[in-house]
Structure formats: C-alpha cells, structure tokens
XYZ file of C-alpha atoms in Angstrom:
756
model
C 102.547 60.751 104.487
C 104.651 61.197 107.547
C 105.031 63.853 110.181
C 108.434 62.808 111.455
C 109.929 66.219 110.663
C 113.499 66.499 111.912
C 114.566 69.577 113.831
C 114.759 72.788 111.892
C 118.186 74.101 112.711
C 118.404 77.230 114.741
C 121.922 78.506 114.854
C 122.742 80.072 118.174
C 125.492 82.605 117.729
C 126.914 85.014 120.234
C 128.802 87.043 117.675
C 127.011 88.703 116.059
C 123.729 88.443 117.909
C 120.420 89.068 116.209
C 117.928 91.494 117.725
C 114.482 92.212 116.325
C 112.590 95.409 117.112
C 108.975 96.306 116.449
C 109.083 99.822 114.980
C 105.991 102.021 115.185
C 105.048 105.278 113.500
C 106.449 104.565 110.034
C 104.202 105.863 107.257
C 106.267 105.222 104.126
C 109.456 103.654 102.840
C 111.322 106.903 103.496
C 110.625 106.364 107.209
C 112.045 102.839 107.210
C 115.094 104.027 105.268
C 115.748 106.761 107.835
C 115.497 104.327 110.747
C 117.758 101.884 108.926
C 120.411 104.545 108.282
C 120.300 105.685 111.894
C 120.841 102.150 113.183
C 123.595 101.379 110.687
C 125.596 104.377 111.948
C 126.145 102.518 115.219
C 129.469 100.695 115.343
C 129.048 96.939 115.073
C 125.459 97.117 113.817
C 124.036 95.884 110.528
C 120.331 96.686 110.307
C 117.494 96.087 107.882
C 114.112 97.747 108.436
C 111.028 96.391 106.678
C 108.263 98.959 106.278
C 105.536 96.435 105.487
C 106.124 94.307 108.580
C 107.303 97.125 110.854
C 110.278 95.025 111.934
C 113.905 96.094 112.300
C 116.287 93.136 112.104
C 119.689 93.951 113.603
C 122.885 91.913 113.678
C 124.931 93.474 116.468
C 128.467 92.741 117.611
C 129.593 93.424 121.160
C 127.592 94.580 124.158
C 124.874 96.459 122.284
C 121.468 95.901 123.873
C 117.932 96.073 122.540
C 117.266 99.033 124.844
C 120.102 101.022 123.287
C 118.808 100.292 119.819
C 115.291 101.335 120.824
C 116.670 104.637 122.105
C 118.336 105.274 118.738
C 115.062 104.624 116.936
C 113.223 106.929 119.344
C 115.718 109.672 118.482
C 114.582 109.548 114.850
C 111.000 110.318 115.852
C 109.671 106.766 115.773
C 108.887 104.236 118.474
C 110.527 100.853 119.010
C 110.342 97.936 121.391
C 111.963 94.483 121.486
C 109.946 91.957 119.534
C 107.727 89.639 121.511
C 108.581 85.970 121.163
C 106.713 84.988 118.023
C 107.328 81.343 118.786
C 104.419 81.521 121.202
C 100.833 82.301 120.154
C 100.522 86.071 120.082
C 97.604 88.414 120.066
C 97.042 91.290 117.706
C 95.490 93.785 120.134
C 97.869 96.690 119.290
C 97.280 96.242 115.572
C 93.520 96.025 116.097
C 93.603 99.186 118.231
C 95.478 101.063 115.506
C 92.958 99.971 112.877
C 90.043 101.031 115.097
C 91.650 104.422 115.714
C 92.048 104.974 111.965
C 88.420 104.016 111.425
C 87.165 106.506 114.047
C 89.172 109.347 112.526
C 88.017 108.372 109.038
C 84.330 108.370 110.045
C 84.610 111.875 111.543
C 86.441 113.107 108.438
C 83.824 111.709 106.060
C 80.884 113.016 108.110
C 82.301 116.528 107.935
C 83.701 116.400 104.406
C 80.495 115.812 102.434
C 78.479 118.759 103.816
C 81.628 120.896 103.745
C 82.214 120.100 100.084
C 78.561 120.834 99.167
C 78.519 124.177 100.985
C 81.917 125.219 99.621
C 80.819 124.611 96.035
C 77.550 126.432 96.609
C 79.149 129.489 98.228
C 81.839 129.661 95.542
C 79.535 129.317 92.509
C 76.511 131.229 93.875
C 77.822 134.084 96.046
C 74.251 135.237 96.761
C 73.732 132.152 98.921
C 76.282 133.342 101.431
C 74.727 134.378 104.703
C 76.074 136.066 107.784
C 78.465 133.686 109.520
C 78.925 131.365 106.535
C 82.656 131.413 107.258
C 82.028 130.060 110.761
C 79.909 127.211 109.400
C 82.704 126.101 107.071
C 85.278 126.474 109.832
C 83.249 124.443 112.343
C 82.905 121.650 109.794
C 86.575 121.718 108.774
C 88.444 122.097 112.061
C 87.572 118.655 113.578
C 88.904 117.064 110.398
C 92.093 119.075 109.928
C 92.892 119.105 113.654
C 91.692 115.808 115.159
C 91.331 113.469 112.191
C 94.647 114.660 110.721
C 96.417 114.676 114.102
C 98.518 111.555 113.371
C 99.943 113.279 110.286
C 100.705 116.478 112.193
C 102.358 114.637 115.096
C 104.571 112.664 112.777
C 105.424 115.735 110.685
C 106.419 117.578 113.863
C 108.573 114.654 115.000
C 110.163 114.563 111.551
C 110.891 118.282 111.711
C 112.618 117.855 115.078
C 114.733 115.119 113.527
C 115.350 117.363 110.485
C 113.719 114.833 108.190
C 110.571 114.446 106.112
C 108.190 111.655 105.212
C 104.829 111.017 103.613
C 103.178 112.441 106.735
C 105.104 115.658 106.187
C 103.623 116.004 102.713
C 100.091 115.396 103.971
C 100.433 117.625 107.018
C 101.957 120.535 105.091
C 99.299 120.231 102.401
C 96.402 120.141 104.855
C 97.736 122.983 107.048
C 98.609 125.166 104.069
C 95.135 124.800 102.588
C 93.502 125.427 105.975
C 95.547 128.468 107.010
C 95.211 130.056 103.584
C 91.439 129.555 103.699
C 91.083 130.971 107.226
C 93.162 133.989 106.295
C 91.052 134.566 103.189
C 87.732 134.258 105.033
C 88.455 136.175 108.233
C 91.448 138.467 107.819
C 91.349 139.482 104.155
C 87.888 138.674 102.833
C 88.272 141.180 100.007
C 92.060 141.358 100.018
C 91.799 145.140 100.595
C 94.764 147.402 101.261
C 97.992 147.952 99.413
C 99.282 144.855 97.639
C 102.924 144.057 96.982
C 104.220 144.441 93.495
C 105.112 141.651 91.067
C 104.314 138.018 91.659
C 103.033 138.538 95.179
C 100.246 140.777 93.815
C 98.626 137.708 92.245
C 98.854 135.852 95.525
C 97.397 138.755 97.482
C 94.490 139.135 95.084
C 93.332 135.522 95.340
C 90.226 134.716 97.357
C 90.348 130.954 96.839
C 89.188 128.751 99.734
C 90.556 125.220 100.145
C 88.863 123.956 103.304
C 87.058 121.183 101.447
C 90.396 120.189 99.887
C 92.053 120.033 103.317
C 89.200 117.898 104.668
C 89.002 115.750 101.547
C 92.718 115.008 101.443
C 92.604 114.065 105.123
C 89.643 111.742 104.545
C 91.146 110.100 101.477
C 94.547 109.558 103.067
C 92.926 108.139 106.197
C 90.825 105.838 104.018
C 93.963 104.650 102.252
C 95.767 104.086 105.569
C 92.782 102.237 107.002
C 92.372 99.836 104.095
C 96.144 99.453 103.850
C 96.318 98.501 107.537
C 93.480 96.020 107.101
C 95.162 94.512 104.045
C 98.551 94.297 105.767
C 96.908 92.468 108.671
C 95.421 90.037 106.169
C 98.836 89.626 104.570
C 100.298 88.557 107.913
C 97.377 86.315 108.846
C 99.186 83.114 107.854
C 101.985 83.777 110.322
C 99.517 84.569 113.097
C 97.577 81.403 112.260
C 100.796 79.389 112.418
C 101.700 80.910 115.784
C 98.182 80.240 117.054
C 98.599 76.501 116.425
C 100.560 76.169 119.641
C 98.665 74.970 122.691
C 98.280 77.360 125.614
C 97.742 74.676 128.257
C 98.774 71.053 128.596
C 97.740 68.121 130.792
C 100.911 66.722 132.344
C 101.344 63.478 134.262
C 102.850 63.780 137.728
C 105.203 61.192 139.219
C 102.269 59.363 140.757
C 100.456 59.389 137.366
C 97.957 62.074 138.333
C 96.848 64.474 135.614
C 97.447 68.181 136.124
C 96.523 71.053 133.797
C 99.336 73.622 133.552
C 100.302 76.527 131.245
C 102.384 75.418 128.266
C 105.355 77.422 129.545
C 105.689 75.054 132.525
C 106.162 71.951 130.371
C 109.759 70.699 130.462
C 111.687 68.342 128.226
C 111.278 64.698 129.185
C 107.955 65.270 130.939
C 104.981 63.139 129.933
C 101.689 64.729 128.930
C 98.232 63.555 127.858
C 96.551 64.290 124.535
C 92.843 63.541 124.255
C 90.824 63.320 121.025
C 90.318 66.783 119.550
C 93.183 68.347 121.501
C 96.245 70.037 120.069
C 99.485 68.166 120.726
C 101.344 70.546 123.016
C 104.893 70.027 121.783
C 107.186 67.719 119.843
C 107.540 64.336 121.467
C 107.537 60.546 121.332
C 104.333 58.581 121.818
C 104.722 56.442 124.942
C 101.348 54.743 124.770
C 98.052 54.939 122.914
C 97.020 55.161 119.283
C 95.437 58.019 117.344
C 94.938 59.571 113.938
C 96.701 62.915 113.804
C 95.665 65.843 111.621
C 98.844 67.621 110.501
C 97.220 69.645 107.692
C 97.914 73.022 109.293
C 101.604 72.143 109.526
C 102.195 70.227 106.311
C 99.385 71.245 103.975
C 98.322 67.578 103.618
C 94.709 66.759 104.377
C 95.102 63.011 105.039
C 95.507 62.202 108.762
C 98.349 59.893 109.802
C 98.083 57.067 112.333
C 100.531 57.175 115.237
C 101.232 54.681 117.992
C 103.827 53.951 120.659
C 107.303 54.647 119.357
C 106.211 57.184 116.724
C 107.123 60.859 116.993
C 104.574 63.680 116.842
C 104.857 67.401 116.183
C 103.495 70.120 118.431
C 100.650 72.069 116.839
C 99.058 69.018 115.190
C 95.708 67.674 116.376
C 94.808 64.225 117.729
C 91.533 63.097 116.152
C 90.698 59.749 117.724
C 92.416 57.896 120.593
C 94.122 59.097 123.765
C 97.908 59.486 123.666
C 100.586 59.773 126.309
C 103.550 61.657 124.866
C 107.010 62.330 126.258
C 108.132 65.888 125.458
C 111.249 65.895 123.259
C 111.525 69.663 122.771
C 109.850 72.695 124.317
C 109.577 76.416 123.671
C 111.840 77.831 120.996
C 113.320 74.406 120.175
C 110.136 72.912 118.717
C 109.508 72.363 115.021
C 106.585 74.821 115.116
C 108.873 77.508 116.508
C 111.427 76.739 113.831
C 108.793 77.076 111.130
C 107.641 80.429 112.495
C 111.232 81.671 112.516
C 111.624 80.641 108.888
C 108.491 82.569 107.871
C 109.627 85.626 109.839
C 113.064 85.406 108.286
C 111.522 85.391 104.824
C 109.343 88.394 105.695
C 111.914 90.605 107.409
C 114.711 90.462 104.844
C 115.062 92.801 101.882
C 115.270 91.822 98.275
C 117.764 93.482 95.955
C 114.925 95.276 94.168
C 113.618 96.546 97.518
C 116.873 98.304 98.308
C 116.653 100.171 94.989
C 113.094 101.243 95.849
C 114.218 102.353 99.311
C 116.961 104.545 97.861
C 114.398 106.216 95.618
C 112.024 106.744 98.563
C 114.781 108.321 100.662
C 115.065 111.306 98.297
C 111.456 111.295 97.164
C 109.900 113.613 99.768
C 112.465 116.443 99.383
C 112.059 116.075 95.613
C 108.279 116.498 95.931
C 108.693 119.702 97.945
C 110.979 121.094 95.247
C 108.489 120.191 92.509
C 105.648 121.711 94.550
C 107.486 125.007 94.996
C 108.530 125.062 91.344
C 104.939 124.378 90.255
C 103.552 127.232 92.378
C 106.125 129.776 91.214
C 105.878 128.731 87.564
C 102.119 129.157 87.491
C 102.428 132.608 89.053
C 105.155 133.686 86.638
C 103.002 132.638 83.687
C 100.314 135.052 84.868
C 97.876 132.683 86.510
C 96.261 133.653 89.750
C 97.221 132.354 93.116
C 94.123 130.160 93.150
C 95.236 128.257 90.064
C 98.845 128.117 91.235
C 97.845 126.975 94.716
C 95.547 124.279 93.352
C 98.293 122.876 91.108
C 100.915 122.997 93.855
C 98.547 121.408 96.362
C 97.720 118.641 93.863
C 101.436 117.889 93.456
C 101.884 117.857 97.212
C 99.116 115.354 97.902
C 99.301 113.137 94.808
C 102.893 112.028 95.482
C 103.046 108.649 97.180
C 106.271 106.923 98.214
C 104.185 104.469 100.250
C 103.496 102.316 97.212
C 107.227 101.979 96.562
C 107.821 100.813 100.101
C 104.966 98.308 100.034
C 105.425 96.885 96.535
C 107.932 94.161 97.438
C 107.650 93.381 101.179
C 103.883 92.867 101.094
C 104.246 90.376 98.243
C 106.997 88.544 100.132
C 104.894 88.566 103.296
C 101.861 87.044 101.599
C 103.963 84.544 99.628
C 105.785 83.248 102.697
C 102.471 82.902 104.515
C 100.861 81.067 101.615
C 103.903 78.819 101.422
C 103.582 77.987 105.116
C 99.984 76.905 104.528
C 101.221 74.549 101.804
C 104.058 73.109 103.882
C 106.666 75.176 102.006
C 109.003 77.208 104.207
C 111.134 79.764 102.381
C 114.223 80.909 104.245
C 114.552 84.327 102.612
C 113.873 86.705 99.755
C 117.008 85.481 97.954
C 115.194 82.194 97.406
C 112.457 83.863 95.386
C 114.984 85.778 93.335
C 116.979 82.586 92.715
C 113.980 80.916 91.055
C 113.869 83.566 88.338
C 116.164 81.694 85.945
C 116.253 78.099 87.216
C 116.160 75.597 84.370
C 117.340 72.293 85.898
C 115.973 70.264 88.823
C 118.241 67.594 90.324
C 116.546 65.036 92.581
C 118.179 62.724 95.076
C 116.617 59.244 94.925
C 116.403 57.656 98.360
C 114.012 59.521 100.642
C 113.238 62.135 98.006
C 111.850 60.309 94.995
C 111.370 57.114 96.992
C 109.944 56.639 100.472
C 113.348 55.825 101.964
C 112.063 52.607 103.561
C 112.326 49.040 102.265
C 109.087 47.257 101.411
C 108.208 43.834 100.054
C 107.275 44.284 96.396
C 107.042 40.658 95.226
C 106.707 37.134 96.674
C 107.293 34.313 94.189
C 106.462 31.064 95.955
C 106.821 27.366 95.105
C 103.575 25.636 94.159
C 103.541 23.703 97.459
C 103.451 26.913 99.501
C 101.144 29.899 99.315
C 102.190 33.482 100.076
C 100.689 33.516 103.570
C 102.521 30.318 104.542
C 105.850 31.641 103.231
C 105.512 34.970 104.996
C 104.405 33.311 108.252
C 107.622 31.280 108.462
C 110.015 33.855 106.968
C 108.488 36.709 108.979
C 108.895 34.782 112.241
C 112.646 34.291 111.601
C 113.230 37.837 110.379
C 111.365 39.290 113.377
C 114.408 38.451 115.488
C 116.753 40.307 113.114
C 117.507 44.063 113.043
C 118.416 44.273 109.341
C 116.378 46.700 107.176
C 115.415 43.917 104.745
C 114.342 41.707 107.655
C 112.226 44.541 109.071
C 110.476 44.979 105.726
C 109.634 41.274 105.494
C 108.403 41.145 109.089
C 106.240 44.237 108.648
C 104.700 42.862 105.457
C 104.021 39.492 107.119
C 102.322 41.060 110.105
C 100.185 43.296 107.886
C 99.042 40.219 105.938
C 98.486 37.568 108.629
C 98.708 39.362 111.972
C 100.545 37.735 114.893
C 103.632 35.683 113.964
C 104.710 32.446 115.690
C 107.766 32.320 117.936
C 111.164 31.360 116.533
C 113.519 28.927 118.237
C 117.272 28.393 117.809
C 117.545 31.704 116.001
C 120.939 32.502 114.463
C 121.886 35.669 112.593
C 124.344 35.154 109.748
C 125.898 38.624 109.165
C 125.906 39.698 105.527
C 124.066 36.539 104.465
C 120.736 36.120 106.297
C 119.304 34.253 109.278
C 117.904 30.882 110.307
C 115.747 29.362 113.004
C 113.079 26.802 113.841
C 109.408 27.770 113.453
C 106.603 25.348 114.252
C 109.137 22.495 114.062
C 110.373 23.490 110.588
C 113.956 24.538 109.853
C 113.683 27.881 108.086
C 116.542 29.599 106.253
C 116.193 33.160 104.859
C 118.977 34.949 102.994
C 120.962 35.652 99.819
C 121.829 33.063 97.158
C 125.370 32.787 98.529
C 124.026 31.540 101.863
C 122.230 28.688 100.139
C 125.373 27.749 98.208
C 127.319 27.693 101.474
C 124.654 25.458 103.073
C 124.651 23.082 100.110
C 121.010 23.778 99.274
C 120.326 23.580 95.548
C 118.478 26.440 93.853
C 116.109 25.339 91.027
C 116.727 26.940 87.587
C 113.338 28.663 87.560
C 114.157 30.209 90.941
C 117.496 31.464 89.628
C 115.704 33.051 86.682
C 113.287 34.802 89.045
C 116.195 36.073 91.162
C 118.013 37.515 88.124
C 114.845 39.143 86.836
C 114.177 40.869 90.156
C 117.799 41.980 90.521
C 117.759 43.510 87.022
C 114.865 45.658 88.271
C 117.104 46.983 91.021
C 115.475 45.015 93.834
C 117.087 43.224 96.762
C 116.272 39.510 96.667
C 116.237 36.909 99.463
C 115.418 33.200 99.226
C 113.381 31.161 101.694
C 114.081 27.474 102.355
C 111.994 25.204 104.565
C 113.527 21.941 105.762
C 116.289 22.201 103.151
C 114.070 23.004 100.152
C 113.838 26.428 98.471
C 110.163 27.423 98.551
C 110.059 31.137 97.676
C 111.778 34.285 96.416
C 111.040 37.556 98.238
C 111.937 40.852 96.489
C 112.388 43.958 98.614
C 112.788 47.501 97.325
C 112.527 51.126 98.314
C 109.160 52.078 96.811
C 108.571 55.189 94.748
C 106.360 57.881 96.274
C 102.847 57.812 94.889
C 102.965 61.437 93.780
C 106.407 61.282 92.180
C 105.314 60.625 88.567
C 102.741 63.427 88.596
C 105.277 65.796 90.182
C 107.887 65.038 87.494
C 105.280 65.652 84.797
C 104.506 69.063 86.343
C 108.183 69.997 86.384
C 108.431 69.074 82.716
C 105.380 71.243 81.960
C 107.187 74.137 83.644
C 109.924 73.692 81.058
C 112.476 72.340 83.527
C 115.119 69.705 82.845
C 114.763 66.967 85.504
C 117.680 64.736 86.547
C 118.231 62.183 89.319
C 121.509 61.785 91.208
C 121.991 58.799 93.506
C 124.614 56.706 95.177
C 122.547 53.589 94.448
C 123.384 51.087 91.707
C 122.558 51.834 88.087
C 119.895 49.095 87.801
C 117.904 50.388 90.768
C 118.284 54.018 89.697
C 117.197 53.423 86.101
C 114.235 51.338 87.249
C 112.981 54.202 89.396
C 113.626 56.761 86.653
C 111.705 54.727 84.088
C 108.779 54.368 86.472
C 108.305 58.100 87.065
C 109.472 59.611 83.781
C 112.952 60.967 84.510
C 115.124 60.915 81.395
C 118.570 61.616 82.856
C 120.077 59.537 85.670
C 123.543 59.537 87.204
C 124.039 56.600 89.581
C 126.714 55.340 91.986
C 127.706 58.883 92.972
C 129.588 59.809 96.122
C 128.536 63.083 97.829
C 131.465 64.951 96.284
C 130.439 63.609 92.884
C 127.054 65.292 93.188
C 128.762 68.580 94.027
C 131.131 68.277 91.057
C 128.320 67.576 88.604
C 126.228 70.507 89.851
C 129.242 72.834 89.657
C 129.951 71.611 86.127
C 126.365 72.345 85.051
C 126.608 75.826 86.562
C 129.788 76.466 84.579
C 127.785 75.568 81.488
C 125.280 78.278 82.367
C 122.629 76.060 83.975
C 120.675 77.326 86.979
C 120.221 74.319 89.249
C 117.659 73.369 91.884
C 118.806 70.495 94.125
C 116.234 68.496 96.105
C 117.487 66.098 98.796
C 117.061 64.875 102.335
C 120.171 63.063 103.561
C 123.464 63.981 105.190
C 125.178 63.219 101.900
C 123.001 65.859 100.178
C 124.126 68.782 102.366
C 127.063 69.872 100.190
C 125.040 69.543 96.974
C 122.153 71.564 98.446
C 124.551 74.333 99.407
C 126.270 74.286 95.990
C 123.090 74.514 93.920
C 121.562 77.860 93.006
C 118.521 76.797 95.001
C 118.445 73.995 97.577
C 115.245 72.292 98.694
C 115.213 69.882 101.644
C 112.455 67.359 102.203
C 111.194 68.094 105.717
C 111.719 64.596 107.086
C 115.379 64.827 106.133
C 118.431 65.336 108.276
C 119.445 68.493 110.111
C 122.398 68.852 107.731
C 120.145 68.904 104.666
C 117.674 71.302 106.272
C 120.429 73.684 107.367
C 121.984 73.760 103.876
C 118.720 74.247 101.976
C 116.988 77.480 100.943
C 113.513 75.928 101.035
C 112.172 73.313 103.448
C 109.361 71.118 102.137
C 107.496 69.773 105.152
C 105.239 67.699 102.915
C 106.770 64.498 101.652
C 104.721 64.950 98.496
C 107.259 65.606 95.730
C 104.669 67.915 94.168
C 105.743 70.465 96.784
C 108.838 71.086 94.642
C 106.685 72.263 91.740
C 104.425 74.169 94.165
C 107.432 76.042 95.555
C 108.689 76.977 92.087
C 105.237 78.069 90.885
C 104.674 80.094 94.068
C 108.006 81.841 93.577
C 107.175 82.624 89.951
C 103.755 83.991 90.936
C 105.386 86.148 93.611
C 107.909 87.584 91.171
C 105.091 88.420 88.739
C 103.217 90.177 91.532
C 106.303 92.150 92.563
C 106.860 93.274 88.984
C 103.229 94.397 88.723
C 103.501 96.283 92.012
C 106.691 98.054 90.943
C 105.264 98.998 87.553
C 102.298 100.563 89.321
C 104.324 102.238 92.086
C 106.860 103.843 89.750
C 104.426 104.435 86.903
C 101.872 106.096 89.157
C 104.318 108.734 90.348
C 105.929 109.220 86.920
C 102.498 110.010 85.447
C 100.639 111.616 88.357
C 103.173 114.261 89.418
C 103.572 115.875 85.949
C 99.796 115.793 85.425
C 99.279 117.533 88.768
C 102.016 120.092 88.039
C 100.310 120.968 84.723
C 97.171 121.845 86.641
C 95.180 118.958 85.173
C 94.431 117.272 88.497
C 92.019 118.525 91.120
C 93.587 118.356 94.609
C 90.685 116.221 95.842
C 91.160 113.696 93.048
C 94.896 113.815 93.733
C 94.306 112.862 97.359
C 92.030 109.999 96.366
C 94.559 108.722 93.797
C 97.386 108.847 96.341
C 95.360 106.821 98.855
C 94.339 104.316 96.185
C 97.926 103.668 95.039
C 98.999 102.085 98.320
C 95.760 100.170 98.632
C 96.201 98.791 95.108
C 99.714 97.500 95.819
C 98.710 95.704 99.023
C 95.524 94.298 97.484
C 97.454 93.025 94.468
C 99.851 91.234 96.811
C 96.944 89.665 98.678
C 95.969 87.836 95.486
C 98.852 85.462 96.262
C 96.785 84.011 99.096
C 94.515 82.467 96.457
C 97.217 81.327 94.037
C 96.402 77.983 92.422
C 98.793 75.482 90.900
C 98.733 73.303 87.791
C 98.388 69.977 89.590
C-alpha cells in the first residue's frame, strides 16, 4: 500500500466561473425546479439546483456575483447564501437547529392531536356527550397545531403566493387552513346551518356540519413527522462528506526559524513551512517528511486498514494520522490545494450534479402541484354533483390534497447519489459525477494498463541464481555496493533488496557507470562487474552455458536480467521485474464473476505482458502498444458495440481514459490520468475497480426502486383518495411516509457489501 497520491486536478477557470449557493426553504422538487428556472433566465448563467443537498451550482460568465444570484433566489421566496468553503472542516449547527425546530413543532402537534382526535370522534358519534363550550375545547387544542406547528408551511405558502407559484407547502397549508376554517365556521357561525340556503350544489355544502379539526391537526403532525425523519435521514446521507471534511486538522505545530515549536491555526500554515507531527496527531497538510519515522494510518482517506511506514524523503497526505514516531514535515500544499480538499470537491461534484433521470423527475414535479389542485377541485365538485354531501366531498378532496407528494420524486435520485458518493469516499473511491454511475449501466469490458495498475510500478529483485562458490548474501553484498552508486531503476532495486537482506553495504571504490550496459567498481579489494550479457562479452569474460540457460529462462518470463562477475568470473544471475500487486488475481476473478471481459493493454514487451497475464488470470493481452494504439483499440471495440472501462495511471493512459466509456485512474497516478478519469481509486488495491462497479450497480438498483415507489405511490394514491376510499388522516400519514421511505431506502447504500 502507498499513500503517495498525486494532486487531484482542480481546474481554475475564469470563464465561466463556478459559484455554489446554499439554498434554504425548499420543501419539494418543484421548489428546486423553480429556483433553477429563475437562475437560468439570467444571461450567462447555467444553473443546477439539487433539492436533496440544498445546493445550487451555477456556471456564470461575465461579472455576475454570488450576491446577485442570491438576490434572484430571494425573489422566488427562498433564501440563499454563498457556500462556505467545504475544504475546511465545517460544523452542522444550522442543520441541527432546523432538525430541533422540527422536533419541537412535532411534539406540540402530537400532544394536541391525540386528545383532539379522541374528543372529535366522541362528539361526532355520541352527540349527547357534547357539553357547553365543547367547541372552545376543540379550538384550544387545534389552534396551537394549525397556527404554530404548521407555521413553516403557511410562511412558505405565502411566499409562494407572492411569487405566483406553488409547492408542497402550498398543498399542506391550503389543506390545513381549509379544514380549520370550515370547522370553525361550522362550530361557531353556523352550528345548525340555519337560514336560507342557496339552491343547487351549494345547498349540499351549506347543509354539512362536518368538522375537520382533527384532520387539520393530524395532517400537520404527520407531515412534520415526515419532514423531521427526512431531515435526520438526509443528514445521515451526508455524514460521509462531513466526516471527510472533519479529517482536516484545525491547529498545527510549526517550527520557527530558530527551531522553536509554535501552535497556530491551520489557516496560518504556508507552503514550504515545516511542522511537527507527534504520535496520535493528524498530519496537517500534504508534505514531504524531512526527518523522523512513523507508521501512518490512512484508512479514512484510502479505505485500507493497514498502516504504512514513512521516513525521510517520503510524502504524506493531510488528514492521515501518525501512529508511532515523531515526524517533521515540510508543507507541500495548503488550503484548497491539498489532496483532502480535492477529494471533498470530487464528492461534492458527484452530489450536486443531476442525472438524466432526475431532470425527467424535476419536469414532472414542476407541474405536479397545479395538477393536484385541479384534481382536488374536480374531486370536490364531482362528489357534490353525484349527490353526496359536502362532508363526503370535502373528505375526498382533502384526502387528495394531502396525499399527493412530489417530495419523493425530488429525493429519489439525489439522495441515492449522495449516499453512494459518501460510501465510495469511505472506500477510497471518488466518483466525479452522476454520469459515471449512469455509464456503468451497460459496461461489459474492462481494459487494464499493466505498469502501475496491475503491477506495483517499481522494479524488485525476484530471483538470485548464484554460483556454488558464492551464497546469495555474498553476491548481494558486492553487487549492492556497486549498484548503490548508480541511479538506474534496476540498480536501485538490487541495492534495496541487498540492504533489506544484509543491512549496511560496504563502500565502493573506483566506481564507473557504463551507460546502457551496467557498472563496475572495487569492493573489499574485489573487482566487481554488474550488467547485461553484452557488457561481459565486451570485457572478454566468458559466460558458462548453465548461466546462459538461466538468463534465457528468466528473459522468457519477461524479467530483466543482470550478471555479476567477481575478479573476472561470473558468479550469479540477478532477475529483476515489476511485481504483480498481491490483490490483482482476486480482483480479476471478481471482475469475471461480474460477467465482464477483462483485457490488458501495455507498451511492455509481449513476454513480460503474457507472464503477468498468466499469473493473474487475464485471457486477452495486447502488448507493445503506443498511447495512440490504446485509443484506437478502445474506439474499435466501441464501434463493435462494446462498453469499455479503462483503468490506468500514467501519462500515456490519459487519452485512453478519456476515450473509454468510463475511465478509472489509480490514485497514485499522474495528474493527466486523474484529470481524464471519471473515477479516482485512491486505494492501490485493484479490487477497488470491482468495488466501484458494484457500488454503481447497487446505486442504480436503489434509484430504480426509489423511482418505482415515488411514481407508483402517486399513481395509486391520488385516484384512491379521489374515489373517497382514503381517510384524510391516513392520506397525511401516507404522504409523510413516502418521502421517508425514499431517503431510508437510499441510506441502505451505506451498508452495501461486496463479493470479495
């Protein structure tokens, strides 16, 4: 495992500029659609408003400011403010306050509703129980609910009316006020409906003595209960992002010029400044270890539980935790330029966009509320025309009014995306947008780059075949000492292996690098030569037949081979190769179980590529490819109807990642690869590829379930209510439950498990 994650690209663009607003007061998808339309009417503005997250994402051209955009939102009857910088740890006090306010109003509503409902039923079914002032008792119980508890609905309905619009709050407010005013009129002004009555339909209305105070209170209580649990669930859905933001340190111990330690707020840390990390502390920002050694827990960032050892010269990521020794780190990036900030932006980007299916749901929600009012009026009139009394007609119309719920439509998709992106972040999978999830729907082919993706991307000694007069330790002691003075990748691998095996290496004298061939020097009085077979031919050193056979055998396995000679005699063969990641074989097996065709593209030679493929179970390999060759092959497969996932990490993978239907970049890869990819896999475990695909599939299943419920609920519930088969109280409870069901179903993604 490694935590050397390269920078996540943040494209700074002045035209257009992106502005994010926190929008308050939205109660359903119709609200977000209205705000979105208002913003999109501004010249140079392209806006997307997400109801679930309460965020308006605006791409604006020209001199448009956040304040101007907020004013436009305010004009629609909602509130807006520029988003706080989510790259810093943020609190949730406003959200907590809103949840507490809903709870207080709900408690009052429930305390009044139950006695009100009991008394209303008793007075209606047993008129003899009515006593003097019974109307006042019902009124005293009902008014705190319909006035104070329902105040948020009334305020929003009034704001909607001023903006000549309607929303879910309008439906609730009109329903509650209609039931209340009708009941008060019946009890106090026309208790017996005496006096001349109009002719025709209105006679039935005039003759009714139905009282709906318990309905008004019950609907208020049920809707508040739905809003409360919905708000709690939405906070849970966004918990992963808040947890990610909270990883950042708030204070840091910096070193002054005279090496004194000083504790300062994280905002005062500047690039290039050195800071101290003690055991148990969070590493304040991305940087390079100057001195010290420690095990670092990066599980919150990468999803991997195994700590990694770091020492001088190794890079570290802000937000990870030092477990053991004390480190001195030089800050390489601060603030919005850190990897943690980049990850948070990726999660936010995935949560604030809109899927294609969401836009369809939004269009339905935009006309839904006016449609409900028309159905309500038609239901009331139809029941009266058929000869039913006003009580029956009013009950049916009221049921239609309160059972309708566009909220579920607005929450069905964004809550699932919100939870999925958060769950992905916990697993080290960062999804750039909703298009990524949609792109996984039909993928059938996974193309893997070899070096750095399937393999570790670093040369390692895989075999030492020594002459009988030398043991492995003796060979590596002499060869490692010579290669320690070289900068070649093969030399570095040999030196590292030698030091791991025997520790400190002796000094080399008369060192000479032989470019393209090897190196030589004197170690402990012995002349040591390390290099390719050609070097030995040039030096006139004979290579025994058995050594030649060993060289050919290793080369057929795709390994790089060097020979070691001591005092003019060949004593060993050292084979070096880029080793396969430990999890690669299991990951390939998982991809096969998902029914995916797995291929490997590489610029390496055919021997090396086939050796790796055989080791991990890949059936199809294309080797010795230039970057443009990868692009051509992917394009050709797409023309054949294949849906391709490309996984890579290098500069030469950028074009292929962009060409594929879905690009995945290994997190330790280059900026080019990360910028071109749709998904960033922070974990170097290749199993993250299968995790990302399974997470996307689970999210799509959840979205489908949510949409089936959201559309099906309204398709069934409204006709049932219009036919008079649904009590208004049950209608209110069903409406509140529909939104809660959608959000709760989405929350199941937090516990999604994979076939590992």
